[in-house]
Amino acid sequence: MTAGHFTDPPASISSLHFDYIRELVHQESSIVLDDGKMYLVTSRLGPLAREHEFPSVSAFIAHLQSSAQGELHTLAVEAIATTETSFFRDLHPFVELREKILPELIRARRETSKSLTIWSAACSSGQEPHSIAMILRDRFTEIAGWNLQLLASDISRRMIKRAQEGVYTQIEVNRGLPAPYLVRFFNQNESHWQLKDEVRGMFRFFRQNLADEWAAVPPVDILMLRNVLIYFDVPTRRKVLRRVRKLLRPGGYLVLGSAETTLNLDQEFVRIRSGRTVFYQVAEG
């Protein structure tokens, strides 16, 4: 493939190309793309097509259609699945975690296992787990020496790499990150900021397609599954929530996005309101 000018304007792919990508993404990730997502497909695949020297997104998709399933297909799915994120996104869930949920769990676990396991699923470029890590480092020094398992996953290997590196632009650190945390937990490198090792090394990052088995994940106390279910069809949502029930430790919490719920999907969860945030626990008995 020879390099050339990139020719696709926004949303210029054909309906047949869009349908092919929609089916590929659903098959590989269970993510559902509705009819209004043609522009998203074009914008997400554009950088990938340019990187691999295709003259247009259309040419890139045509190549995928005519080729056996391989690395480019995986990269295309990962590009589409990449989601929006920011530090302390929506703020209120993190306030409740800091002020109520984490203190409650730490009190309970102090009397038993002195262990705490948190999983940030679909973590994208890492702002969510790093936000949790900063809260733990700032407010809960009493759990030093505990068995802490802090896990974060995403379907995209590129996002996992970004999250592990912990390097963010000025725009990214300006979005939701408190200035004292920026000063305390980051080092500036020209126009970018990198998390200090004391925070960056707290979470273990790994690739996980949430539609597949969760073999790498132990029982958890807090599962951050925010703004994920909305991208799945109903059968996949129910399958994921069944797995969540099996994974949560007694007294553990599921955290969903503000537009998400377990209602009409899984009746075994109890809805708990704390401040301006709703959490979910598995019903006892």
XYZ file of N, CA, C and O in Angstrom, residues 10 31 65 121 132 158 179 219 221 223 244 250 254 257 263 271 279:
68
model
N -15.998 13.769 5.972
C -16.747 13.131 7.046
C -17.996 12.414 6.529
O -18.705 12.901 5.654
N -20.713 -4.623 20.908
C -21.146 -3.224 20.867
C -22.095 -3.025 19.693
O -21.844 -3.515 18.590
N -12.933 -6.058 4.195
C -13.941 -6.963 3.642
C -13.323 -8.079 2.808
O -13.824 -9.208 2.798
N -13.463 -1.381 34.732
C -13.648 -2.050 33.445
C -13.896 -1.008 32.361
O -14.529 0.014 32.604
N -9.147 7.040 40.990
C -9.320 6.220 42.194
C -8.000 6.059 42.933
O -7.938 6.158 44.168
N -4.157 -0.106 22.544
C -3.591 1.246 22.502
C -3.980 2.038 23.743
O -3.168 2.774 24.312
N -6.550 20.940 40.895
C -5.203 21.500 40.798
C -4.251 20.933 41.850
O -3.085 20.649 41.531
N -12.669 -12.061 42.623
C -13.805 -11.384 43.251
C -13.437 -9.953 43.647
O -12.315 -9.700 44.093
N -14.503 -5.909 45.296
C -15.295 -5.113 46.231
C -16.010 -3.969 45.528
O -17.125 -3.604 45.906
N -16.762 -2.578 41.494
C -16.629 -2.754 40.046
C -17.136 -1.494 39.368
O -18.320 -1.169 39.423
N -21.360 -10.046 36.794
C -21.086 -9.105 37.882
C -21.561 -9.686 39.206
O -20.851 -9.619 40.226
N -19.392 -10.219 48.998
C -20.492 -9.771 49.860
C -20.280 -8.338 50.325
O -19.202 -7.979 50.812
N -21.424 -2.242 42.687
C -21.340 -2.023 41.250
C -21.646 -0.557 40.981
O -22.630 -0.010 41.499
N -22.933 3.998 34.871
C -23.061 5.375 34.435
C -24.427 5.935 34.815
O -25.371 5.192 35.099
N -32.385 -2.187 36.188
C -33.834 -2.407 36.124
C -34.225 -3.032 34.790
O -33.728 -2.632 33.735
N -30.837 -1.357 44.417
C -30.439 0.007 44.046
C -30.248 0.838 45.311
O -31.147 0.931 46.144
N -25.695 3.440 43.430
C -24.836 2.264 43.407
C -25.724 1.033 43.419
O -26.924 1.108 43.698
